[in-house]
Amino acid sequence: MSETTSPSPSPSPSPTATPAPALTPREVFETLLSGITAGEWERLASLYAEDAVVDIPFALPAPVRLRGRAEIAAHFDAALGGPISFSAHDIVVHETTDPKVIVAEWNYRGRVTATGSAVDVANIQRLRVRDGLIVSTRDFHNHAALAASAA
């Protein structure tokens, strides 16, 4: 007597997990600003692409250009435990005709932790995001106010 086996049923296709949609430029900016004001410097570099470029043309004593996530992480690491705590106010985000680009304006109200002195810092940032990561920023911060508060 011959024995027959029925073919095993084909496995049903497993449902593919749909990746979460990438953050919008506005959401990335809000996450960045939230991390800065919370003093969560160590997590901020993860918001940047590996090949990101950050230009800070009014940095003192000279303009700064950070290239790549490693340099950006080192920049944020230098701020860790810094002498000023910030809160953000008067936040305005401008959408542009390029859906990957926003321009944000805001003010920091800060307190120098050692002295309790207050500092107000005006900021503008042009931010370009690709696939939920920052690929470039051009940051205009009032570095003179920051330098004066640290003196």
Short mmCIF file of N, CA and C in Angstrom, two decimals:
data_model
loop_
_atom_site.label_atom_id
_atom_site.label_comp_id
_atom_site.label_asym_id
_atom_site.label_seq_id
_atom_site.Cartn_x
_atom_site.Cartn_y
_atom_site.Cartn_z
N MET A 1 0.85 -1.15 0.00
CA MET A 1 0.00 0.00 0.00
C MET A 1 0.90 1.22 0.00
N SER A 2 0.58 2.12 -0.85
CA SER A 2 1.42 3.31 -0.90
C SER A 2 0.80 4.39 -0.04
N GLU A 3 1.69 5.12 0.52
CA GLU A 3 1.24 6.18 1.42
C GLU A 3 1.41 7.51 0.71
N THR A 4 0.42 8.32 0.72
CA THR A 4 0.54 9.64 0.11
C THR A 4 0.43 10.68 1.20
N THR A 5 1.17 11.66 1.00
CA THR A 5 1.07 12.78 1.95
C THR A 5 0.59 13.99 1.17
N SER A 6 -0.22 14.70 1.80
CA SER A 6 -0.69 15.91 1.12
C SER A 6 0.38 16.99 1.30
N PRO A 7 0.51 17.79 0.31
CA PRO A 7 1.51 18.85 0.44
C PRO A 7 1.13 19.77 1.59
N SER A 8 2.15 20.20 2.28
CA SER A 8 1.87 21.12 3.39
C SER A 8 1.42 22.45 2.80
N PRO A 9 0.52 23.07 3.50
CA PRO A 9 0.02 24.34 2.97
C PRO A 9 1.14 25.37 2.92
N SER A 10 1.08 26.22 1.92
CA SER A 10 2.08 27.29 1.84
C SER A 10 1.89 28.21 3.02
N PRO A 11 2.99 28.63 3.56
CA PRO A 11 2.84 29.56 4.69
C PRO A 11 2.19 30.85 4.19
N SER A 12 1.30 31.34 5.00
CA SER A 12 0.67 32.60 4.60
C SER A 12 1.70 33.71 4.77
N PRO A 13 1.63 34.66 3.89
CA PRO A 13 2.62 35.73 3.99
C PRO A 13 2.48 36.42 5.34
N SER A 14 3.62 36.66 5.95
CA SER A 14 3.58 37.34 7.24
C SER A 14 3.32 38.82 6.99
N PRO A 15 2.55 39.39 7.87
CA PRO A 15 2.28 40.82 7.66
C PRO A 15 3.59 41.59 7.81
N THR A 16 3.80 42.50 6.91
CA THR A 16 5.02 43.29 7.01
C THR A 16 4.74 44.48 7.90
N ALA A 17 5.67 44.73 8.76
CA ALA A 17 5.52 45.86 9.65
C ALA A 17 5.72 47.13 8.84
N THR A 18 4.80 48.01 8.96
CA THR A 18 4.92 49.29 8.27
C THR A 18 5.78 50.19 9.14
N PRO A 19 6.89 50.67 8.58
CA PRO A 19 7.72 51.54 9.40
C PRO A 19 6.97 52.81 9.76
N ALA A 20 7.28 53.33 10.90
CA ALA A 20 6.65 54.58 11.32
C ALA A 20 7.06 55.67 10.33
N PRO A 21 6.14 56.54 10.00
CA PRO A 21 6.50 57.61 9.07
C PRO A 21 7.60 58.48 9.67
N ALA A 22 8.48 58.97 8.82
CA ALA A 22 9.56 59.84 9.28
C ALA A 22 8.96 61.12 9.85
N LEU A 23 9.65 61.67 10.81
CA LEU A 23 9.20 62.93 11.38
C LEU A 23 9.27 64.04 10.34
N THR A 24 8.35 64.97 10.43
CA THR A 24 8.37 66.14 9.56
C THR A 24 9.46 67.10 10.04
N PRO A 25 9.86 68.05 9.20
CA PRO A 25 10.84 69.03 9.68
C PRO A 25 10.38 69.75 10.94
N ARG A 26 9.11 70.09 11.02
CA ARG A 26 8.59 70.76 12.23
C ARG A 26 8.74 69.84 13.45
N GLU A 27 8.39 68.58 13.30
CA GLU A 27 8.50 67.64 14.43
C GLU A 27 9.95 67.44 14.85
N VAL A 28 10.85 67.39 13.88
CA VAL A 28 12.28 67.24 14.21
C VAL A 28 12.75 68.47 14.98
N PHE A 29 12.38 69.67 14.51
CA PHE A 29 12.75 70.89 15.21
C PHE A 29 12.20 70.89 16.64
N GLU A 30 10.95 70.53 16.78
CA GLU A 30 10.34 70.50 18.12
C GLU A 30 11.06 69.51 19.04
N THR A 31 11.48 68.38 18.50
CA THR A 31 12.22 67.39 19.28
C THR A 31 13.59 67.95 19.67
N LEU A 32 14.26 68.61 18.73
CA LEU A 32 15.56 69.22 19.01
C LEU A 32 15.44 70.28 20.10
N LEU A 33 14.49 71.17 19.95
CA LEU A 33 14.32 72.26 20.92
C LEU A 33 13.95 71.70 22.30
N SER A 34 13.09 70.71 22.31
CA SER A 34 12.71 70.07 23.57
C SER A 34 13.93 69.44 24.26
N GLY A 35 14.78 68.79 23.48
CA GLY A 35 15.99 68.17 24.05
C GLY A 35 16.95 69.20 24.60
N ILE A 36 17.10 70.33 23.89
CA ILE A 36 17.99 71.39 24.36
C ILE A 36 17.47 71.98 25.66
N THR A 37 16.20 72.32 25.70
CA THR A 37 15.66 72.95 26.91
C THR A 37 15.60 71.99 28.08
N ALA A 38 15.52 70.69 27.81
CA ALA A 38 15.53 69.70 28.89
C ALA A 38 16.96 69.33 29.30
N GLY A 39 17.95 69.86 28.58
CA GLY A 39 19.34 69.53 28.90
C GLY A 39 19.72 68.11 28.52
N GLU A 40 19.01 67.54 27.57
CA GLU A 40 19.27 66.15 27.14
C GLU A 40 20.25 66.14 25.97
N TRP A 41 21.40 66.73 26.18
CA TRP A 41 22.39 66.93 25.13
C TRP A 41 22.85 65.62 24.49
N GLU A 42 22.94 64.57 25.29
CA GLU A 42 23.50 63.31 24.78
C GLU A 42 22.62 62.65 23.72
N ARG A 43 21.35 62.99 23.63
CA ARG A 43 20.47 62.36 22.63
C ARG A 43 20.29 63.19 21.37
N LEU A 44 20.79 64.41 21.36
CA LEU A 44 20.49 65.32 20.25
C LEU A 44 21.16 64.92 18.94
N ALA A 45 22.37 64.40 18.98
CA ALA A 45 23.08 64.05 17.74
C ALA A 45 22.32 63.00 16.94
N SER A 46 21.51 62.19 17.61
CA SER A 46 20.75 61.15 16.89
C SER A 46 19.68 61.75 15.97
N LEU A 47 19.40 63.03 16.10
CA LEU A 47 18.44 63.70 15.23
C LEU A 47 19.07 64.09 13.89
N TYR A 48 20.40 63.94 13.78
CA TYR A 48 21.14 64.39 12.60
C TYR A 48 21.55 63.21 11.73
N ALA A 49 21.55 63.41 10.41
CA ALA A 49 22.05 62.41 9.48
C ALA A 49 23.56 62.27 9.67
N GLU A 50 24.09 61.12 9.27
CA GLU A 50 25.55 60.88 9.38
C GLU A 50 26.35 61.96 8.68
N ASP A 51 25.84 62.48 7.56
CA ASP A 51 26.57 63.46 6.77
C ASP A 51 26.04 64.89 6.95
N ALA A 52 25.37 65.15 8.05
CA ALA A 52 24.78 66.47 8.28
C ALA A 52 25.86 67.55 8.38
N VAL A 53 25.44 68.77 8.04
CA VAL A 53 26.32 69.93 8.16
C VAL A 53 25.56 71.01 8.94
N VAL A 54 26.23 71.57 9.95
CA VAL A 54 25.66 72.65 10.75
C VAL A 54 26.56 73.86 10.60
N ASP A 55 25.98 74.96 10.11
CA ASP A 55 26.71 76.22 10.00
C ASP A 55 26.21 77.17 11.07
N ILE A 56 27.17 77.75 11.80
CA ILE A 56 26.85 78.73 12.84
C ILE A 56 27.69 79.97 12.53
N PRO A 57 27.21 80.81 11.59
CA PRO A 57 28.04 81.89 11.08
C PRO A 57 28.36 82.99 12.09
N PHE A 58 27.55 83.15 13.13
CA PHE A 58 27.80 84.23 14.09
C PHE A 58 28.37 83.72 15.41
N ALA A 59 28.87 82.49 15.42
CA ALA A 59 29.51 81.96 16.63
C ALA A 59 30.71 82.83 16.99
N LEU A 60 31.00 82.92 18.26
CA LEU A 60 32.16 83.68 18.72
C LEU A 60 33.20 82.72 19.26
N PRO A 61 34.45 82.93 19.00
CA PRO A 61 35.05 84.12 18.37
C PRO A 61 35.06 84.07 16.85
N ALA A 62 34.65 82.94 16.24
CA ALA A 62 34.68 82.81 14.78
C ALA A 62 33.54 81.89 14.34
N PRO A 63 33.13 82.01 13.08
CA PRO A 63 32.09 81.11 12.57
C PRO A 63 32.49 79.64 12.75
N VAL A 64 31.46 78.79 12.89
CA VAL A 64 31.68 77.36 13.09
C VAL A 64 30.95 76.58 12.01
N ARG A 65 31.60 75.54 11.50
CA ARG A 65 30.94 74.58 10.61
C ARG A 65 31.22 73.19 11.18
N LEU A 66 30.16 72.48 11.50
CA LEU A 66 30.26 71.11 11.99
C LEU A 66 29.89 70.17 10.85
N ARG A 67 30.74 69.18 10.61
CA ARG A 67 30.48 68.24 9.51
C ARG A 67 30.36 66.84 10.07
N GLY A 68 29.20 66.25 9.87
CA GLY A 68 28.99 64.87 10.29
C GLY A 68 28.47 64.74 11.70
N ARG A 69 27.79 63.62 11.94
CA ARG A 69 27.16 63.39 13.24
C ARG A 69 28.18 63.36 14.38
N ALA A 70 29.39 62.85 14.13
CA ALA A 70 30.40 62.77 15.20
C ALA A 70 30.80 64.17 15.68
N GLU A 71 31.04 65.10 14.75
CA GLU A 71 31.39 66.47 15.16
C GLU A 71 30.22 67.14 15.87
N ILE A 72 29.02 66.89 15.39
CA ILE A 72 27.83 67.47 16.01
C ILE A 72 27.67 66.91 17.42
N ALA A 73 27.89 65.61 17.59
CA ALA A 73 27.81 64.99 18.92
C ALA A 73 28.84 65.61 19.86
N ALA A 74 30.06 65.83 19.38
CA ALA A 74 31.10 66.44 20.21
C ALA A 74 30.70 67.86 20.62
N HIS A 75 30.07 68.58 19.71
CA HIS A 75 29.59 69.93 20.00
C HIS A 75 28.54 69.89 21.13
N PHE A 76 27.60 68.97 21.02
CA PHE A 76 26.59 68.85 22.07
C PHE A 76 27.20 68.34 23.37
N ASP A 77 28.16 67.43 23.29
CA ASP A 77 28.83 66.93 24.49
C ASP A 77 29.50 68.07 25.26
N ALA A 78 30.04 69.05 24.53
CA ALA A 78 30.68 70.19 25.17
C ALA A 78 29.67 71.03 25.95
N ALA A 79 28.41 70.99 25.55
CA ALA A 79 27.36 71.75 26.24
C ALA A 79 26.84 71.03 27.47
N LEU A 80 27.13 69.73 27.56
CA LEU A 80 26.64 68.91 28.67
C LEU A 80 27.10 69.51 30.00
N GLY A 81 26.18 69.75 30.88
CA GLY A 81 26.53 70.33 32.18
C GLY A 81 26.93 71.78 32.07
N GLY A 82 26.53 72.42 30.97
CA GLY A 82 26.90 73.82 30.75
C GLY A 82 26.34 74.75 31.80
N PRO A 83 26.81 75.99 31.77
CA PRO A 83 26.48 76.93 32.84
C PRO A 83 25.12 77.61 32.72
N ILE A 84 24.36 77.30 31.65
CA ILE A 84 23.08 77.99 31.45
C ILE A 84 21.97 76.97 31.23
N SER A 85 20.84 77.17 31.90
CA SER A 85 19.66 76.36 31.61
C SER A 85 18.69 77.25 30.83
N PHE A 86 18.02 76.64 29.86
CA PHE A 86 17.18 77.41 28.94
C PHE A 86 15.73 76.97 28.98
N SER A 87 14.85 77.92 28.67
CA SER A 87 13.48 77.61 28.29
C SER A 87 13.21 78.38 27.01
N ALA A 88 12.39 77.82 26.14
CA ALA A 88 12.12 78.44 24.84
C ALA A 88 10.77 79.14 24.86
N HIS A 89 10.72 80.30 24.24
CA HIS A 89 9.50 81.12 24.20
C HIS A 89 9.35 81.73 22.82
N ASP A 90 8.14 82.19 22.54
CA ASP A 90 7.85 82.92 21.31
C ASP A 90 8.29 82.13 20.07
N ILE A 91 7.95 80.86 20.05
CA ILE A 91 8.37 79.96 18.97
C ILE A 91 7.44 80.15 17.77
N VAL A 92 8.06 80.41 16.62
CA VAL A 92 7.33 80.54 15.37
C VAL A 92 8.05 79.68 14.34
N VAL A 93 7.32 78.79 13.68
CA VAL A 93 7.90 77.94 12.65
C VAL A 93 7.27 78.32 11.32
N HIS A 94 8.12 78.65 10.36
CA HIS A 94 7.67 79.04 9.03
C HIS A 94 7.88 77.87 8.07
N GLU A 95 6.81 77.44 7.44
CA GLU A 95 6.91 76.43 6.39
C GLU A 95 7.44 77.15 5.15
N THR A 96 8.14 76.43 4.29
CA THR A 96 8.66 77.04 3.06
C THR A 96 8.07 76.30 1.86
N THR A 97 8.40 76.76 0.67
CA THR A 97 7.91 76.09 -0.53
C THR A 97 8.60 74.74 -0.72
N ASP A 98 9.71 74.51 -0.04
CA ASP A 98 10.39 73.21 -0.05
C ASP A 98 9.89 72.43 1.17
N PRO A 99 9.19 71.33 1.01
CA PRO A 99 8.63 70.62 2.16
C PRO A 99 9.68 70.03 3.11
N LYS A 100 10.93 70.03 2.72
CA LYS A 100 12.00 69.52 3.58
C LYS A 100 12.64 70.60 4.43
N VAL A 101 12.22 71.86 4.23
CA VAL A 101 12.87 73.00 4.87
C VAL A 101 11.87 73.81 5.68
N ILE A 102 12.30 74.17 6.90
CA ILE A 102 11.55 75.13 7.71
C ILE A 102 12.52 76.20 8.20
N VAL A 103 11.95 77.31 8.61
CA VAL A 103 12.71 78.36 9.28
C VAL A 103 12.00 78.57 10.61
N ALA A 104 12.77 78.50 11.69
CA ALA A 104 12.19 78.65 13.03
C ALA A 104 12.79 79.88 13.71
N GLU A 105 11.95 80.57 14.44
CA GLU A 105 12.38 81.71 15.25
C GLU A 105 11.94 81.43 16.68
N TRP A 106 12.77 81.75 17.64
CA TRP A 106 12.39 81.60 19.03
C TRP A 106 13.36 82.37 19.91
N ASN A 107 12.96 82.53 21.15
CA ASN A 107 13.82 83.16 22.15
C ASN A 107 14.07 82.18 23.27
N TYR A 108 15.30 82.15 23.72
CA TYR A 108 15.63 81.42 24.94
C TYR A 108 15.62 82.40 26.09
N ARG A 109 15.03 82.00 27.18
CA ARG A 109 15.22 82.68 28.45
C ARG A 109 16.07 81.73 29.25
N GLY A 110 17.21 82.22 29.66
CA GLY A 110 18.14 81.35 30.36
C GLY A 110 18.50 81.88 31.72
N ARG A 111 19.08 80.97 32.49
CA ARG A 111 19.56 81.32 33.82
C ARG A 111 20.94 80.72 33.95
N VAL A 112 21.90 81.58 34.30
CA VAL A 112 23.27 81.10 34.54
C VAL A 112 23.23 80.37 35.87
N THR A 113 23.57 79.09 35.83
CA THR A 113 23.40 78.25 37.03
C THR A 113 24.28 78.70 38.18
N ALA A 114 25.48 79.21 37.91
CA ALA A 114 26.40 79.59 38.99
C ALA A 114 26.00 80.89 39.68
N THR A 115 25.41 81.82 38.91
CA THR A 115 25.14 83.15 39.47
C THR A 115 23.66 83.47 39.59
N GLY A 116 22.82 82.75 38.86
CA GLY A 116 21.40 83.06 38.85
C GLY A 116 21.05 84.20 37.90
N SER A 117 22.04 84.74 37.21
CA SER A 117 21.79 85.84 36.27
C SER A 117 20.92 85.36 35.12
N ALA A 118 20.06 86.27 34.66
CA ALA A 118 19.17 85.95 33.54
C ALA A 118 19.85 86.33 32.23
N VAL A 119 19.51 85.58 31.18
CA VAL A 119 20.00 85.89 29.83
C VAL A 119 18.88 85.60 28.85
N ASP A 120 18.71 86.50 27.88
CA ASP A 120 17.75 86.30 26.81
C ASP A 120 18.53 86.18 25.51
N VAL A 121 18.18 85.17 24.73
CA VAL A 121 18.90 84.89 23.49
C VAL A 121 17.90 84.71 22.36
N ALA A 122 18.05 85.56 21.32
CA ALA A 122 17.21 85.45 20.12
C ALA A 122 17.85 84.44 19.18
N ASN A 123 17.01 83.66 18.47
CA ASN A 123 17.49 82.60 17.60
C ASN A 123 16.67 82.51 16.33
N ILE A 124 17.35 82.18 15.24
CA ILE A 124 16.70 81.81 13.98
C ILE A 124 17.47 80.61 13.46
N GLN A 125 16.75 79.63 12.96
CA GLN A 125 17.41 78.45 12.40
C GLN A 125 16.70 78.03 11.12
N ARG A 126 17.51 77.82 10.08
CA ARG A 126 17.01 77.21 8.85
C ARG A 126 17.39 75.74 8.91
N LEU A 127 16.42 74.88 8.79
CA LEU A 127 16.62 73.46 9.04
C LEU A 127 16.12 72.65 7.83
N ARG A 128 16.98 71.77 7.31
CA ARG A 128 16.60 70.88 6.20
C ARG A 128 16.61 69.45 6.73
N VAL A 129 15.51 68.72 6.46
CA VAL A 129 15.33 67.36 6.98
C VAL A 129 15.10 66.41 5.80
N ARG A 130 15.74 65.25 5.89
CA ARG A 130 15.53 64.18 4.89
C ARG A 130 15.30 62.88 5.66
N ASP A 131 14.23 62.20 5.34
CA ASP A 131 13.91 60.92 5.99
C ASP A 131 13.89 61.03 7.51
N GLY A 132 13.39 62.16 8.01
CA GLY A 132 13.24 62.34 9.45
C GLY A 132 14.51 62.72 10.19
N LEU A 133 15.61 62.99 9.46
CA LEU A 133 16.88 63.39 10.09
C LEU A 133 17.33 64.74 9.54
N ILE A 134 17.96 65.51 10.39
CA ILE A 134 18.48 66.81 9.97
C ILE A 134 19.68 66.59 9.07
N VAL A 135 19.66 67.18 7.87
CA VAL A 135 20.81 67.08 6.97
C VAL A 135 21.60 68.37 6.94
N SER A 136 20.96 69.49 7.26
CA SER A 136 21.71 70.73 7.36
C SER A 136 20.91 71.74 8.17
N THR A 137 21.67 72.59 8.86
CA THR A 137 21.06 73.73 9.53
C THR A 137 21.98 74.93 9.35
N ARG A 138 21.39 76.06 9.42
CA ARG A 138 22.12 77.32 9.47
C ARG A 138 21.54 78.02 10.68
N ASP A 139 22.37 78.17 11.71
CA ASP A 139 21.91 78.61 13.02
C ASP A 139 22.37 80.04 13.30
N PHE A 140 21.42 80.88 13.62
CA PHE A 140 21.71 82.27 13.96
C PHE A 140 21.26 82.50 15.40
N HIS A 141 22.21 82.42 16.32
CA HIS A 141 21.94 82.62 17.74
C HIS A 141 22.65 83.90 18.18
N ASN A 142 22.15 84.52 19.22
CA ASN A 142 22.79 85.73 19.74
C ASN A 142 23.96 85.31 20.63
N HIS A 143 25.08 85.03 19.99
CA HIS A 143 26.25 84.54 20.73
C HIS A 143 26.86 85.63 21.61
N ALA A 144 26.65 86.89 21.27
CA ALA A 144 27.15 87.98 22.12
C ALA A 144 26.45 87.94 23.48
N ALA A 145 25.15 87.68 23.48
CA ALA A 145 24.41 87.58 24.76
C ALA A 145 24.89 86.39 25.56
N LEU A 146 25.14 85.28 24.88
CA LEU A 146 25.64 84.09 25.59
C LEU A 146 27.01 84.34 26.18
N ALA A 147 27.89 84.99 25.41
CA ALA A 147 29.25 85.28 25.90
C ALA A 147 29.21 86.23 27.08
N ALA A 148 28.34 87.24 27.00
CA ALA A 148 28.25 88.20 28.10
C ALA A 148 27.74 87.55 29.37
N SER A 149 26.83 86.60 29.23
CA SER A 149 26.29 85.94 30.43
C SER A 149 27.31 85.03 31.08
N ALA A 150 28.24 84.50 30.29
CA ALA A 150 29.25 83.60 30.83
C ALA A 150 30.42 84.35 31.45
N ALA A 151 30.49 85.64 31.19
CA ALA A 151 31.62 86.44 31.70
C ALA A 151 31.49 86.77 33.17
#
